CSV table of C-alpha atoms in Angstrom, one decimal:
chain,number,residue,atom,x,y,z
A,1,MET,CA,-68.1,12.0,-70.5
A,2,ILE,CA,-66.3,10.5,-67.5
A,3,GLU,CA,-69.4,10.9,-65.3
A,4,TRP,CA,-71.6,9.2,-67.9
A,5,PHE,CA,-69.2,6.3,-68.3
A,6,THR,CA,-68.7,6.0,-64.5
A,7,THR,CA,-72.5,5.6,-64.2
A,8,ILE,CA,-72.4,2.9,-66.9
A,9,ALA,CA,-69.5,1.1,-65.0
A,10,ILE,CA,-71.5,1.1,-61.8
A,11,ILE,CA,-74.6,-0.3,-63.5
A,12,VAL,CA,-72.6,-3.0,-65.3
A,13,SER,CA,-70.9,-4.0,-62.1
A,14,VAL,CA,-74.1,-4.2,-60.1
A,15,ILE,CA,-75.9,-6.3,-62.8
A,16,ALA,CA,-72.9,-8.6,-63.2
A,17,GLY,CA,-72.7,-9.0,-59.4
A,18,LEU,CA,-76.4,-9.8,-59.0
A,19,VAL,CA,-76.3,-12.3,-61.9
A,20,ALA,CA,-73.3,-14.1,-60.5
A,21,LEU,CA,-74.8,-14.2,-57.0
A,22,VAL,CA,-78.1,-15.6,-58.3
A,23,LEU,CA,-76.3,-18.2,-60.4
A,24,GLY,CA,-74.1,-19.1,-57.4
A,25,GLY,CA,-77.2,-19.2,-55.2
A,26,ILE,CA,-78.9,-21.7,-57.3
A,27,GLY,CA,-75.8,-23.9,-57.4
A,28,ARG,CA,-74.6,-23.1,-60.9
A,29,ARG,CA,-70.9,-23.7,-61.4
A,30,PRO,CA,-69.0,-21.2,-63.5
A,31,ASP,CA,-69.1,-21.7,-67.2
A,32,ASP,CA,-68.4,-19.5,-70.2
A,33,TYR,CA,-71.8,-17.8,-69.9
A,34,SER,CA,-71.6,-17.1,-66.2
A,35,VAL,CA,-68.1,-15.6,-66.5
A,36,LEU,CA,-69.2,-13.1,-69.3
A,37,PRO,CA,-70.9,-10.5,-67.0
A,38,THR,CA,-67.8,-10.3,-64.8
A,39,ALA,CA,-65.6,-10.1,-67.9
A,40,ALA,CA,-67.8,-7.2,-69.0
A,41,VAL,CA,-66.9,-5.4,-65.8
A,42,ALA,CA,-63.2,-5.9,-66.5
A,43,LEU,CA,-63.7,-4.6,-70.1
A,44,VAL,CA,-65.5,-1.5,-68.8
A,45,LEU,CA,-62.7,-0.8,-66.4
A,46,LEU,CA,-60.1,-1.1,-69.3
A,47,VAL,CA,-62.1,1.6,-71.1
A,48,GLN,CA,-62.2,3.6,-67.9
A,49,ILE,CA,-58.3,3.6,-67.9
A,50,VAL,CA,-58.3,5.2,-71.3
A,51,ILE,CA,-60.9,7.8,-70.3
A,52,GLY,CA,-58.9,8.5,-67.1
A,53,ILE,CA,-55.8,9.2,-69.2
A,54,VAL,CA,-57.5,11.3,-71.8
A,55,ALA,CA,-60.0,13.3,-69.6
A,56,PRO,CA,-57.4,15.7,-67.9
A,57,PHE,CA,-56.1,16.6,-71.4
A,58,VAL,CA,-59.5,17.7,-72.6
A,59,GLY,CA,-60.2,19.9,-69.6
A,60,ASN,CA,-62.0,17.5,-67.3
A,61,GLU,CA,-59.7,17.7,-64.3
A,62,PRO,CA,-60.4,15.7,-61.1
A,63,THR,CA,-61.4,17.6,-58.0
A,64,GLY,CA,-59.9,15.1,-55.6
A,65,ASP,CA,-56.6,13.2,-55.3
A,66,ILE,CA,-55.7,11.6,-58.6
A,67,VAL,CA,-53.4,9.0,-57.0
A,68,GLU,CA,-56.2,7.7,-54.9
A,69,TRP,CA,-58.4,7.5,-58.0
A,70,TRP,CA,-55.8,5.5,-59.9
A,71,ILE,CA,-55.3,3.1,-56.9
A,72,TYR,CA,-59.1,2.5,-56.8
A,73,LEU,CA,-59.1,1.8,-60.6
A,74,VAL,CA,-56.2,-0.6,-60.5
A,75,VAL,CA,-57.6,-2.5,-57.6
A,76,ALA,CA,-61.0,-2.5,-59.2
A,77,LEU,CA,-59.5,-4.0,-62.4
A,78,VAL,CA,-57.6,-6.7,-60.5
A,79,LEU,CA,-60.7,-8.0,-58.6
A,80,PRO,CA,-62.8,-9.2,-61.5
A,81,VAL,CA,-59.8,-10.6,-63.3
A,82,ALA,CA,-58.7,-12.5,-60.2
A,83,ALA,CA,-62.3,-13.7,-59.6
A,84,ILE,CA,-62.6,-15.0,-63.2
A,85,GLY,CA,-59.2,-16.7,-63.0
A,86,TRP,CA,-60.3,-18.5,-59.8
A,87,ALA,CA,-63.7,-19.4,-61.2
A,88,LEU,CA,-62.1,-21.0,-64.3
A,89,VAL,CA,-59.6,-22.9,-62.2
A,90,ASP,CA,-61.9,-23.9,-59.3
A,91,ARG,CA,-65.2,-24.5,-61.1
A,92,THR,CA,-67.4,-24.6,-58.0
A,93,ARG,CA,-70.5,-22.7,-57.2
A,94,TRP,CA,-68.6,-20.7,-54.6
A,95,ALA,CA,-66.4,-19.3,-57.4
A,96,THR,CA,-69.5,-18.0,-59.0
A,97,VAL,CA,-70.4,-16.3,-55.7
A,98,VAL,CA,-66.9,-14.8,-55.5
A,99,MET,CA,-67.4,-13.3,-59.0
A,100,GLY,CA,-70.6,-11.7,-57.8
A,101,VAL,CA,-69.0,-10.3,-54.7
A,102,ALA,CA,-66.0,-9.0,-56.7
A,103,SER,CA,-68.4,-7.3,-59.1
A,104,LEU,CA,-70.3,-5.6,-56.4
A,105,ALA,CA,-67.1,-4.5,-54.7
A,106,VAL,CA,-66.1,-3.0,-58.1
A,107,ALA,CA,-69.4,-1.0,-58.1
A,108,VAL,CA,-68.5,0.5,-54.7
A,109,MET,CA,-65.0,1.4,-55.9
A,110,VAL,CA,-66.2,3.0,-59.1
A,111,PHE,CA,-68.8,5.0,-57.0
A,112,ARG,CA,-65.9,6.2,-54.9
A,113,MET,CA,-63.9,7.0,-58.0
A,114,ASN,CA,-66.8,9.2,-59.1
A,115,GLN,CA,-66.8,11.0,-55.8
A,116,ILE,CA,-63.0,11.6,-56.1
A,117,TRP,CA,-63.3,13.0,-59.6
A,118,PHE,CA,-66.4,15.2,-59.2
A,119,VAL,CA,-67.3,15.8,-55.5
A,120,GLN,CA,-64.2,15.6,-53.3
A,121,GLY,CA,-62.5,19.0,-53.0
A,122,VAL,CA,-65.5,21.0,-54.2
A,123,ALA,CA,-66.4,23.6,-51.6
A,124,LEU,CA,-70.0,23.8,-50.7
A,125,VAL,CA,-71.2,27.3,-50.7
A,126,SER,CA,-74.2,28.2,-48.4
């Protein structure tokens, strides 16, 4: 389940990042509708926290360093929240671009989290 949800988190982050970058590129200032995709990223990461807590108890143990995984998750959650906060305070087109960059950075972090949970530490047998 965690692999499926991680894939969804990556897709949501990439879509939110592209939407915000396009809106910032055309000069759109942040409003309630342009903030929603980045807020969706934060919501997905909140659900990821619950999954990260429950998964080891149901037999889905990470193969890599769990501390590194949690650090990535906390930083990934702070980025969109900070970007949304800045966008709501600043209200410039650059704030929309920052939301896009933050969402794409979250996609990279979630991809790394997926590697830590499933790939890292697994010995390749040839």
